[in-house]
């Protein structure tokens, strides 16, 4: 009796150790009935029954006991009884198949509808763009495609229309952006000043109270009055749309100092960016100065004078300094402004360099005045001595 109890105790410890080692489900052992447990002991003892737990990792011995058979069958039955979502007759599997079928059907009809829409749009494009133009009498006008087959005519006319549209977007809207210079007896300013609107004269700002609005930069009035006619003809050349920029310019310039306004349609579209083409201004580039903060926004770098981009700071005095600089250039009657711009372009801050040059020029002028004054005083003193000498004689 004591030997049997000791064998059962050793069997239980060894079995639990084996279950933990090979990660077999522990419930398998608990599902064995007491009778099966005793049968396993009778057929093979502790060693026979424990060997079953090596079933999944070790090679099954040639002769097994009853407990081995029972446990192996139970493990296989548990594996077969696991739920599978793809089994036939399973409500969840049936519902999943229905949902997948519904998704496939929706995608199929979506692609069909998309194809029909694209085909219809393509057909309408060919019919509207590929048909020949009609004359006043309602008859088709003969062009270079009229002698070709009908399908080829429509295709080539559509292709030409698309190229024309692309060229219209990329090229300026006209070859001459400004009219010809004014003839005498009217006064044509000798220089042309081209100004960007956004972040040079105004800055867009959004708040909860006001929404989007444009702030006027300090010094705008000073710049327009000191650089307006008769020194410069002022042109606004901006990348903004006309319906956005037109009322802003009206508000900035109630006195009409800005002569011309050029908008986004007059720019040239290059490498994904709208560029101001100064060669289309119909003006001599030796007399043109363009003010912008973006170095890539102007086609002629030698005519571009870069200033700092305004971020809305109301203490900014850039336009005041710029007005003084431009007025100095105009009053100096420079023959080619590009030479002046080439010089100031070598500085990170052209306006700061201009201020320094102005300071040095004032110091030199003051020194010259002092020297002239000293010479005058010396001559006056000498003449007084000579006059007094002759009076004595």
mmCIF file of C-alpha atoms in Angstrom:
data_model
loop_
_atom_site.group_PDB
_atom_site.id
_atom_site.type_symbol
_atom_site.label_atom_id
_atom_site.label_comp_id
_atom_site.label_asym_id
_atom_site.label_seq_id
_atom_site.Cartn_x
_atom_site.Cartn_y
_atom_site.Cartn_z
ATOM 1 C CA UNK A 1 0.000 0.000 0.000
ATOM 2 C CA UNK A 2 2.762 2.459 0.938
ATOM 3 C CA UNK A 3 4.646 1.593 -2.248
ATOM 4 C CA UNK A 4 1.567 2.360 -4.340
ATOM 5 C CA UNK A 5 1.049 5.734 -2.685
ATOM 6 C CA UNK A 6 4.734 6.586 -3.139
ATOM 7 C CA UNK A 7 4.527 5.662 -6.860
ATOM 8 C CA UNK A 8 1.435 7.850 -7.273
ATOM 9 C CA UNK A 9 3.198 10.804 -5.606
ATOM 10 C CA UNK A 10 6.279 10.392 -7.812
ATOM 11 C CA UNK A 11 4.076 10.070 -10.883
ATOM 12 C CA UNK A 12 2.206 13.280 -10.082
ATOM 13 C CA UNK A 13 5.410 15.298 -9.567
ATOM 14 C CA UNK A 14 7.052 13.926 -12.701
ATOM 15 C CA UNK A 15 3.919 14.476 -14.809
ATOM 16 C CA UNK A 16 3.533 18.095 -13.716
ATOM 17 C CA UNK A 17 7.229 18.724 -14.412
ATOM 18 C CA UNK A 18 6.846 17.202 -17.905
ATOM 19 C CA UNK A 19 3.733 19.257 -18.649
ATOM 20 C CA UNK A 20 5.535 22.491 -17.778
ATOM 21 C CA UNK A 21 8.649 21.471 -19.748
ATOM 22 C CA UNK A 22 6.990 20.683 -23.102
ATOM 23 C CA UNK A 23 4.082 23.165 -22.693
ATOM 24 C CA UNK A 24 1.321 20.543 -23.020
ATOM 25 C CA UNK A 25 -2.095 21.582 -21.704
ATOM 26 C CA UNK A 26 -2.324 20.714 -18.013
ATOM 27 C CA UNK A 27 -6.034 20.134 -18.276
ATOM 28 C CA UNK A 28 -5.308 16.935 -20.222
ATOM 29 C CA UNK A 29 -4.060 15.235 -17.091
ATOM 30 C CA UNK A 30 -7.007 16.443 -15.013
ATOM 31 C CA UNK A 31 -9.481 15.060 -17.582
ATOM 32 C CA UNK A 32 -8.267 11.471 -17.030
ATOM 33 C CA UNK A 33 -10.632 9.552 -14.807
ATOM 34 C CA UNK A 34 -9.427 7.822 -11.705
ATOM 35 C CA UNK A 35 -9.956 4.505 -13.392
ATOM 36 C CA UNK A 36 -7.871 5.494 -16.402
ATOM 37 C CA UNK A 37 -5.217 6.775 -14.056
ATOM 38 C CA UNK A 38 -5.042 3.463 -12.235
ATOM 39 C CA UNK A 39 -5.079 1.559 -15.519
ATOM 40 C CA UNK A 40 -2.107 3.545 -16.636
ATOM 41 C CA UNK A 41 -0.242 2.611 -13.491
ATOM 42 C CA UNK A 42 -1.197 -1.015 -13.930
ATOM 43 C CA UNK A 43 -0.059 -1.117 -17.568
ATOM 44 C CA UNK A 44 3.223 0.600 -17.276
ATOM 45 C CA UNK A 45 3.702 2.280 -13.923
ATOM 46 C CA UNK A 46 4.953 5.747 -13.540
ATOM 47 C CA UNK A 47 7.527 5.504 -16.282
ATOM 48 C CA UNK A 48 5.027 4.300 -18.887
ATOM 49 C CA UNK A 49 2.479 7.053 -18.203
ATOM 50 C CA UNK A 50 5.038 9.842 -17.985
ATOM 51 C CA UNK A 51 6.408 8.857 -21.385
ATOM 52 C CA UNK A 52 3.129 9.972 -22.939
ATOM 53 C CA UNK A 53 3.993 13.621 -22.255
ATOM 54 C CA UNK A 54 6.965 13.311 -24.555
ATOM 55 C CA UNK A 55 4.609 12.502 -27.382
ATOM 56 C CA UNK A 56 4.936 15.786 -29.198
ATOM 57 C CA UNK A 57 8.704 16.207 -28.831
ATOM 58 C CA UNK A 58 10.152 12.704 -28.645
ATOM 59 C CA UNK A 59 9.739 9.687 -30.833
ATOM 60 C CA UNK A 60 6.869 7.499 -29.672
ATOM 61 C CA UNK A 61 8.046 4.177 -28.272
ATOM 62 C CA UNK A 62 7.135 1.015 -30.081
ATOM 63 C CA UNK A 63 5.106 -0.380 -27.166
ATOM 64 C CA UNK A 64 2.787 2.013 -25.339
ATOM 65 C CA UNK A 65 0.394 1.591 -22.493
ATOM 66 C CA UNK A 66 -3.302 2.318 -22.217
ATOM 67 C CA UNK A 67 -2.667 5.734 -20.693
ATOM 68 C CA UNK A 68 -0.502 6.568 -23.721
ATOM 69 C CA UNK A 69 -3.338 5.684 -26.085
ATOM 70 C CA UNK A 70 -5.935 7.653 -24.113
ATOM 71 C CA UNK A 71 -3.814 10.784 -23.777
ATOM 72 C CA UNK A 72 -2.762 10.756 -27.456
ATOM 73 C CA UNK A 73 -6.364 10.405 -28.574
ATOM 74 C CA UNK A 74 -7.445 13.227 -26.266
ATOM 75 C CA UNK A 75 -4.754 15.583 -27.617
ATOM 76 C CA UNK A 76 -5.732 14.832 -31.219
ATOM 77 C CA UNK A 77 -9.431 15.319 -30.423
ATOM 78 C CA UNK A 78 -8.709 18.726 -28.799
ATOM 79 C CA UNK A 79 -6.782 19.769 -31.897
ATOM 80 C CA UNK A 80 -9.650 18.776 -34.191
ATOM 81 C CA UNK A 81 -12.243 20.468 -31.997
ATOM 82 C CA UNK A 82 -10.626 23.939 -32.344
ATOM 83 C CA UNK A 83 -13.037 26.423 -34.031
ATOM 84 C CA UNK A 84 -12.237 27.334 -37.618
ATOM 85 C CA UNK A 85 -13.689 30.400 -39.296
ATOM 86 C CA UNK A 86 -13.733 28.672 -42.696
ATOM 87 C CA UNK A 87 -15.662 25.554 -41.676
ATOM 88 C CA UNK A 88 -18.846 25.024 -43.667
ATOM 89 C CA UNK A 89 -22.026 25.563 -41.705
ATOM 90 C CA UNK A 90 -20.367 28.048 -39.323
ATOM 91 C CA UNK A 91 -22.620 31.185 -39.036
ATOM 92 C CA UNK A 92 -19.620 33.500 -38.551
ATOM 93 C CA UNK A 93 -17.882 32.091 -41.609
ATOM 94 C CA UNK A 94 -21.020 32.436 -43.684
ATOM 95 C CA UNK A 95 -21.455 36.061 -42.603
ATOM 96 C CA UNK A 96 -17.825 36.844 -43.408
ATOM 97 C CA UNK A 97 -18.198 35.377 -46.882
ATOM 98 C CA UNK A 98 -21.280 37.479 -47.494
ATOM 99 C CA UNK A 99 -19.472 40.641 -46.400
ATOM 100 C CA UNK A 100 -16.483 39.851 -48.628
ATOM 101 C CA UNK A 101 -18.780 39.271 -51.551
ATOM 102 C CA UNK A 102 -20.542 42.559 -50.902
ATOM 103 C CA UNK A 103 -17.184 44.425 -50.821
ATOM 104 C CA UNK A 104 -16.083 42.804 -54.082
ATOM 105 C CA UNK A 105 -19.372 43.714 -55.707
ATOM 106 C CA UNK A 106 -19.091 47.324 -54.564
ATOM 107 C CA UNK A 107 -15.524 47.615 -55.854
ATOM 108 C CA UNK A 108 -16.507 46.096 -59.178
ATOM 109 C CA UNK A 109 -19.360 48.564 -59.707
ATOM 110 C CA UNK A 110 -17.157 51.440 -58.564
ATOM 111 C CA UNK A 111 -14.517 50.628 -61.167
ATOM 112 C CA UNK A 112 -17.187 50.216 -63.822
ATOM 113 C CA UNK A 113 -18.721 53.592 -62.968
ATOM 114 C CA UNK A 114 -15.310 55.225 -62.942
ATOM 115 C CA UNK A 115 -14.471 53.752 -66.342
ATOM 116 C CA UNK A 116 -17.785 54.920 -67.816
ATOM 117 C CA UNK A 117 -17.223 58.420 -66.410
ATOM 118 C CA UNK A 118 -13.670 58.640 -67.802
ATOM 119 C CA UNK A 119 -14.850 57.368 -71.171
ATOM 120 C CA UNK A 120 -17.670 59.916 -71.271
ATOM 121 C CA UNK A 121 -15.382 62.767 -70.308
ATOM 122 C CA UNK A 122 -12.844 61.720 -72.916
ATOM 123 C CA UNK A 123 -15.515 61.531 -75.584
ATOM 124 C CA UNK A 124 -16.875 64.948 -74.659
ATOM 125 C CA UNK A 125 -13.338 66.398 -74.702
ATOM 126 C CA UNK A 126 -12.706 64.985 -78.166
ATOM 127 C CA UNK A 127 -16.052 66.260 -79.440
ATOM 128 C CA UNK A 128 -15.691 69.776 -77.986
ATOM 129 C CA UNK A 129 -11.968 70.355 -78.631
ATOM 130 C CA UNK A 130 -11.540 68.277 -81.765
ATOM 131 C CA UNK A 131 -14.419 69.628 -83.819
ATOM 132 C CA UNK A 132 -13.446 72.258 -86.424
ATOM 133 C CA UNK A 133 -14.232 75.907 -85.810
ATOM 134 C CA UNK A 134 -17.273 77.324 -87.535
ATOM 135 C CA UNK A 135 -17.275 80.473 -89.655
ATOM 136 C CA UNK A 136 -19.865 83.267 -89.647
ATOM 137 C CA UNK A 137 -21.942 81.275 -92.128
ATOM 138 C CA UNK A 138 -21.957 78.217 -89.855
ATOM 139 C CA UNK A 139 -19.669 76.206 -92.105
ATOM 140 C CA UNK A 140 -16.477 74.498 -90.787
ATOM 141 C CA UNK A 141 -13.300 76.488 -91.315
ATOM 142 C CA UNK A 142 -10.617 74.629 -93.254
ATOM 143 C CA UNK A 143 -7.424 74.093 -91.245
ATOM 144 C CA UNK A 144 -4.303 71.930 -91.477
ATOM 145 C CA UNK A 145 -6.237 68.876 -90.283
ATOM 146 C CA UNK A 146 -9.206 69.089 -92.631
ATOM 147 C CA UNK A 147 -7.726 66.687 -95.217
ATOM 148 C CA UNK A 148 -7.100 63.930 -92.661
ATOM 149 C CA UNK A 149 -9.482 61.160 -91.620
ATOM 150 C CA UNK A 150 -12.196 62.230 -89.192
ATOM 151 C CA UNK A 151 -10.850 60.387 -86.148
ATOM 152 C CA UNK A 152 -7.333 61.655 -86.754
ATOM 153 C CA UNK A 153 -8.666 65.213 -87.189
ATOM 154 C CA UNK A 154 -10.393 65.171 -83.832
ATOM 155 C CA UNK A 155 -7.417 63.643 -82.059
ATOM 156 C CA UNK A 156 -4.883 66.127 -83.477
ATOM 157 C CA UNK A 157 -7.114 69.143 -82.852
ATOM 158 C CA UNK A 158 -7.605 68.025 -79.235
ATOM 159 C CA UNK A 159 -3.861 67.556 -78.792
ATOM 160 C CA UNK A 160 -3.181 71.009 -80.226
ATOM 161 C CA UNK A 161 -5.791 72.555 -77.922
ATOM 162 C CA UNK A 162 -4.207 70.908 -74.881
ATOM 163 C CA UNK A 163 -0.770 72.220 -75.889
ATOM 164 C CA UNK A 164 -2.184 75.716 -76.362
ATOM 165 C CA UNK A 165 -3.788 75.554 -72.927
ATOM 166 C CA UNK A 166 -0.537 74.384 -71.347
ATOM 167 C CA UNK A 167 1.385 77.165 -73.078
ATOM 168 C CA UNK A 168 -1.202 79.717 -71.937
ATOM 169 C CA UNK A 169 -0.659 78.615 -68.317
ATOM 170 C CA UNK A 170 3.135 78.599 -68.525
ATOM 171 C CA UNK A 171 3.682 81.712 -70.637
ATOM 172 C CA UNK A 172 2.711 85.310 -69.795
ATOM 173 C CA UNK A 173 -0.704 86.338 -71.010
ATOM 174 C CA UNK A 174 0.826 88.812 -73.508
ATOM 175 C CA UNK A 175 4.193 89.632 -75.048
ATOM 176 C CA UNK A 176 4.246 93.261 -73.880
ATOM 177 C CA UNK A 177 3.136 93.586 -70.294
ATOM 178 C CA UNK A 178 3.347 97.406 -70.259
ATOM 179 C CA UNK A 179 2.378 99.895 -72.940
ATOM 180 C CA UNK A 180 5.003 101.843 -74.834
ATOM 181 C CA UNK A 181 6.727 104.688 -72.939
ATOM 182 C CA UNK A 182 4.924 108.019 -72.984
ATOM 183 C CA UNK A 183 5.988 110.395 -75.729
ATOM 184 C CA UNK A 184 6.719 114.096 -75.211
ATOM 185 C CA UNK A 185 5.291 116.543 -74.280
ATOM 186 C CA UNK A 186 4.167 114.173 -71.527
ATOM 187 C CA UNK A 187 6.729 113.195 -68.906
ATOM 188 C CA UNK A 188 7.968 109.623 -68.870
ATOM 189 C CA UNK A 189 9.868 108.778 -65.636
ATOM 190 C CA UNK A 190 13.422 107.664 -66.496
ATOM 191 C CA UNK A 191 13.337 104.627 -64.198
ATOM 192 C CA UNK A 192 10.890 101.773 -63.586
ATOM 193 C CA UNK A 193 10.358 100.403 -60.068
ATOM 194 C CA UNK A 194 8.798 96.924 -59.887
ATOM 195 C CA UNK A 195 7.402 95.940 -56.480
ATOM 196 C CA UNK A 196 6.122 92.634 -55.124
ATOM 197 C CA UNK A 197 2.925 93.023 -53.113
ATOM 198 C CA UNK A 198 2.960 90.093 -50.677
ATOM 199 C CA UNK A 199 5.425 90.411 -47.765
ATOM 200 C CA UNK A 200 6.923 93.561 -49.294
ATOM 201 C CA UNK A 201 4.048 96.023 -48.984
ATOM 202 C CA UNK A 202 1.488 93.917 -47.097
ATOM 203 C CA UNK A 203 1.447 90.750 -45.013
ATOM 204 C CA UNK A 204 -1.471 88.286 -44.685
ATOM 205 C CA UNK A 205 -2.551 87.574 -41.121
ATOM 206 C CA UNK A 206 -5.357 85.477 -39.603
ATOM 207 C CA UNK A 207 -7.013 85.910 -36.214
ATOM 208 C CA UNK A 208 -10.175 84.562 -34.594
ATOM 209 C CA UNK A 209 -11.652 88.056 -34.387
ATOM 210 C CA UNK A 210 -11.016 89.285 -37.941
ATOM 211 C CA UNK A 211 -10.227 86.158 -39.999
ATOM 212 C CA UNK A 212 -7.837 86.734 -42.899
ATOM 213 C CA UNK A 213 -6.666 90.303 -43.435
ATOM 214 C CA UNK A 214 -3.672 92.120 -44.937
ATOM 215 C CA UNK A 215 -1.524 94.324 -42.733
ATOM 216 C CA UNK A 216 0.014 97.423 -44.274
ATOM 217 C CA UNK A 217 3.756 97.606 -43.839
ATOM 218 C CA UNK A 218 5.181 100.704 -42.123
ATOM 219 C CA UNK A 219 6.750 103.090 -44.641
ATOM 220 C CA UNK A 220 4.560 102.241 -47.654
ATOM 221 C CA UNK A 221 3.357 105.831 -48.034
ATOM 222 C CA UNK A 222 6.909 107.157 -47.628
ATOM 223 C CA UNK A 223 8.192 104.818 -50.353
ATOM 224 C CA UNK A 224 5.432 105.688 -52.835
ATOM 225 C CA UNK A 225 5.743 109.451 -52.348
ATOM 226 C CA UNK A 226 9.549 109.567 -52.509
ATOM 227 C CA UNK A 227 9.923 107.112 -55.404
ATOM 228 C CA UNK A 228 6.825 107.969 -57.415
ATOM 229 C CA UNK A 229 6.726 110.084 -60.569
ATOM 230 C CA UNK A 230 8.672 111.902 -61.891
ATOM 231 C CA UNK A 231 11.583 109.719 -60.676
ATOM 232 C CA UNK A 232 10.073 106.222 -61.108
ATOM 233 C CA UNK A 233 7.066 104.722 -62.750
ATOM 234 C CA UNK A 234 5.863 102.260 -60.099
ATOM 235 C CA UNK A 235 4.617 98.832 -61.188
ATOM 236 C CA UNK A 236 3.074 96.191 -58.905
ATOM 237 C CA UNK A 237 4.122 92.792 -60.264
ATOM 238 C CA UNK A 238 2.809 90.059 -57.992
ATOM 239 C CA UNK A 239 2.086 86.339 -57.953
ATOM 240 C CA UNK A 240 -1.347 86.964 -56.437
ATOM 241 C CA UNK A 241 -4.564 86.667 -58.389
ATOM 242 C CA UNK A 242 -6.107 89.862 -59.689
ATOM 243 C CA UNK A 243 -9.337 89.597 -57.693
ATOM 244 C CA UNK A 244 -7.245 89.373 -54.492
ATOM 245 C CA UNK A 245 -4.630 92.051 -55.211
ATOM 246 C CA UNK A 246 -6.774 94.687 -56.937
ATOM 247 C CA UNK A 247 -8.697 95.955 -53.860
ATOM 248 C CA UNK A 248 -5.534 95.815 -51.725
ATOM 249 C CA UNK A 249 -3.666 98.066 -54.166
ATOM 250 C CA UNK A 250 -6.608 100.472 -54.269
ATOM 251 C CA UNK A 251 -6.434 100.735 -50.490
ATOM 252 C CA UNK A 252 -2.647 101.221 -50.457
ATOM 253 C CA UNK A 253 -2.563 103.862 -53.192
ATOM 254 C CA UNK A 254 -5.521 106.236 -53.036
ATOM 255 C CA UNK A 255 -3.458 108.937 -54.844
ATOM 256 C CA UNK A 256 -2.740 106.843 -57.950
ATOM 257 C CA UNK A 257 1.049 106.802 -57.654
ATOM 258 C CA UNK A 258 1.118 103.188 -58.858
ATOM 259 C CA UNK A 259 0.804 103.331 -62.618
ATOM 260 C CA UNK A 260 0.528 99.677 -63.612
ATOM 261 C CA UNK A 261 -0.594 96.412 -62.025
ATOM 262 C CA UNK A 262 0.492 92.952 -63.163
ATOM 263 C CA UNK A 263 -0.917 89.766 -61.648
ATOM 264 C CA UNK A 264 -0.338 86.016 -61.702
ATOM 265 C CA UNK A 265 -1.459 85.564 -65.300
ATOM 266 C CA UNK A 266 1.487 87.681 -66.494
ATOM 267 C CA UNK A 267 4.147 85.517 -64.833
ATOM 268 C CA UNK A 268 6.039 82.668 -66.459
ATOM 269 C CA UNK A 269 5.556 79.183 -64.974
ATOM 270 C CA UNK A 270 9.002 77.546 -64.697
ATOM 271 C CA UNK A 271 9.797 74.347 -62.746
ATOM 272 C CA UNK A 272 6.644 74.544 -60.679
ATOM 273 C CA UNK A 273 7.064 78.229 -59.777
ATOM 274 C CA UNK A 274 5.694 81.512 -61.111
ATOM 275 C CA UNK A 275 8.553 83.787 -62.182
ATOM 276 C CA UNK A 276 8.403 87.491 -63.049
ATOM 277 C CA UNK A 277 9.788 87.863 -66.569
ATOM 278 C CA UNK A 278 11.194 91.404 -66.681
ATOM 279 C CA UNK A 279 12.100 91.040 -70.349
ATOM 280 C CA UNK A 280 8.374 91.255 -71.166
ATOM 281 C CA UNK A 281 7.923 94.633 -69.446
ATOM 282 C CA UNK A 282 8.603 96.577 -72.662
ATOM 283 C CA UNK A 283 11.171 98.690 -70.809
ATOM 284 C CA UNK A 284 14.942 99.104 -71.004
ATOM 285 C CA UNK A 285 16.392 96.786 -68.341
ATOM 286 C CA UNK A 286 19.165 99.301 -67.673
ATOM 287 C CA UNK A 287 16.504 101.447 -65.988
ATOM 288 C CA UNK A 288 14.486 98.734 -64.197
ATOM 289 C CA UNK A 289 14.786 97.887 -60.477
ATOM 290 C CA UNK A 290 12.759 94.958 -59.096
ATOM 291 C CA UNK A 291 12.171 94.684 -55.327
ATOM 292 C CA UNK A 292 11.373 91.198 -54.020
ATOM 293 C CA UNK A 293 12.295 88.945 -51.099
ATOM 294 C CA UNK A 294 12.455 85.733 -53.180
ATOM 295 C CA UNK A 295 15.653 85.330 -55.217
ATOM 296 C CA UNK A 296 14.015 82.739 -57.495
ATOM 297 C CA UNK A 297 10.972 84.865 -58.339
ATOM 298 C CA UNK A 298 12.706 87.183 -60.846
ATOM 299 C CA UNK A 299 14.016 86.179 -64.255
ATOM 300 C CA UNK A 300 16.742 88.857 -64.354
ATOM 301 C CA UNK A 301 18.968 88.592 -61.253
ATOM 302 C CA UNK A 302 20.923 91.729 -62.155
ATOM 303 C CA UNK A 303 17.737 93.790 -61.858
ATOM 304 C CA UNK A 304 16.653 92.193 -58.600
ATOM 305 C CA UNK A 305 17.331 94.029 -55.338
ATOM 306 C CA UNK A 306 16.547 91.663 -52.473
ATOM 307 C CA UNK A 307 15.097 93.005 -49.224
ATOM 308 C CA UNK A 308 14.081 91.199 -46.067
ATOM 309 C CA UNK A 309 10.714 89.486 -46.035
ATOM 310 C CA UNK A 310 8.261 91.267 -43.741
ATOM 311 C CA UNK A 311 6.670 89.089 -41.049
ATOM 312 C CA UNK A 312 4.197 91.654 -39.715
ATOM 313 C CA UNK A 313 6.452 93.517 -37.264
ATOM 314 C CA UNK A 314 5.073 97.047 -37.004
ATOM 315 C CA UNK A 315 8.452 98.459 -35.912
ATOM 316 C CA UNK A 316 9.991 97.657 -39.295
ATOM 317 C CA UNK A 317 11.682 100.568 -41.116
ATOM 318 C CA UNK A 318 12.897 98.744 -44.230
ATOM 319 C CA UNK A 319 10.722 100.648 -46.702
ATOM 320 C CA UNK A 320 11.908 104.013 -45.363
ATOM 321 C CA UNK A 321 15.525 103.030 -45.917
ATOM 322 C CA UNK A 322 14.645 101.546 -49.291
ATOM 323 C CA UNK A 323 12.938 104.768 -50.360
ATOM 324 C CA UNK A 324 16.023 106.805 -49.465
ATOM 325 C CA UNK A 325 18.261 104.402 -51.357
ATOM 326 C CA UNK A 326 16.125 104.392 -54.523
ATOM 327 C CA UNK A 327 15.757 108.160 -54.494
ATOM 328 C CA UNK A 328 19.526 108.511 -54.205
ATOM 329 C CA UNK A 329 20.005 106.242 -57.232
ATOM 330 C CA UNK A 330 17.464 108.186 -59.289
ATOM 331 C CA UNK A 331 18.826 111.604 -58.342
ATOM 332 C CA UNK A 332 22.353 110.429 -59.176
ATOM 333 C CA UNK A 333 21.129 109.786 -62.748
ATOM 334 C CA UNK A 334 22.770 106.365 -62.926
ATOM 335 C CA UNK A 335 23.038 105.219 -66.517
ATOM 336 C CA UNK A 336 22.755 101.512 -65.731
ATOM 337 C CA UNK A 337 21.141 100.545 -62.411
ATOM 338 C CA UNK A 338 22.355 96.965 -62.811
ATOM 339 C CA UNK A 339 25.880 98.045 -61.923
ATOM 340 C CA UNK A 340 24.649 99.507 -58.640
ATOM 341 C CA UNK A 341 22.590 96.388 -57.902
ATOM 342 C CA UNK A 342 25.576 94.164 -58.707
ATOM 343 C CA UNK A 343 27.552 95.983 -56.052
ATOM 344 C CA UNK A 344 24.901 95.798 -53.336
ATOM 345 C CA UNK A 345 24.026 92.201 -54.155
ATOM 346 C CA UNK A 346 27.379 91.141 -52.701
ATOM 347 C CA UNK A 347 26.112 92.095 -49.218
ATOM 348 C CA UNK A 348 23.744 90.014 -47.119
ATOM 349 C CA UNK A 349 21.828 93.183 -46.227
ATOM 350 C CA UNK A 350 22.015 95.746 -49.076
ATOM 351 C CA UNK A 351 20.190 98.406 -47.071
ATOM 352 C CA UNK A 352 22.649 98.131 -44.192
ATOM 353 C CA UNK A 353 25.511 98.474 -46.679
ATOM 354 C CA UNK A 354 23.813 101.550 -48.155
ATOM 355 C CA UNK A 355 23.461 103.085 -44.683
ATOM 356 C CA UNK A 356 27.163 102.541 -44.025
ATOM 357 C CA UNK A 357 28.105 104.070 -47.357
ATOM 358 C CA UNK A 358 25.867 107.042 -46.627
ATOM 359 C CA UNK A 359 27.522 107.509 -43.254
ATOM 360 C CA UNK A 360 31.000 107.417 -44.801
ATOM 361 C CA UNK A 361 29.909 109.828 -47.524
ATOM 362 C CA UNK A 362 28.519 112.249 -44.934
ATOM 363 C CA UNK A 363 31.733 112.067 -42.931
ATOM 364 C CA UNK A 364 33.769 112.766 -46.050
ATOM 365 C CA UNK A 365 31.493 115.636 -46.998
ATOM 366 C CA UNK A 366 31.766 117.071 -43.490
ATOM 367 C CA UNK A 367 35.553 116.747 -43.617
ATOM 368 C CA UNK A 368 35.630 118.537 -46.980
ATOM 369 C CA UNK A 369 33.451 121.329 -45.626
ATOM 370 C CA UNK A 370 35.693 121.721 -42.606
ATOM 371 C CA UNK A 371 38.778 121.842 -44.802
ATOM 372 C CA UNK A 372 37.170 124.390 -47.076
ATOM 373 C CA UNK A 373 36.128 126.425 -44.057
ATOM 374 C CA UNK A 374 39.640 126.317 -42.629
ATOM 375 C CA UNK A 375 41.108 127.365 -45.950
ATOM 376 C CA UNK A 376 38.626 130.182 -46.159
ATOM 377 C CA UNK A 377 39.459 131.335 -42.646
ATOM 378 C CA UNK A 378 43.183 131.159 -43.427
ATOM 379 C CA UNK A 379 42.759 133.177 -46.600
ATOM 380 C CA UNK A 380 40.672 135.703 -44.750
ATOM 381 C CA UNK A 381 43.315 136.024 -42.023
ATOM 382 C CA UNK A 382 46.087 136.400 -44.604
ATOM 383 C CA UNK A 383 44.204 139.014 -46.542
ATOM 384 C CA UNK A 384 43.528 140.994 -43.358
ATOM 385 C CA UNK A 385 47.247 140.995 -42.464
ATOM 386 C CA UNK A 386 48.229 142.140 -45.939
ATOM 387 C CA UNK A 387 45.637 144.898 -45.990
ATOM 388 C CA UNK A 388 46.741 146.173 -42.586
ATOM 389 C CA UNK A 389 50.396 146.160 -43.741
ATOM 390 C CA UNK A 390 49.639 148.281 -46.778
ATOM 391 C CA UNK A 391 47.603 150.708 -44.738
ATOM 392 C CA UNK A 392 50.584 151.293 -42.450
ATOM 393 C CA UNK A 393 52.838 152.015 -45.373
#
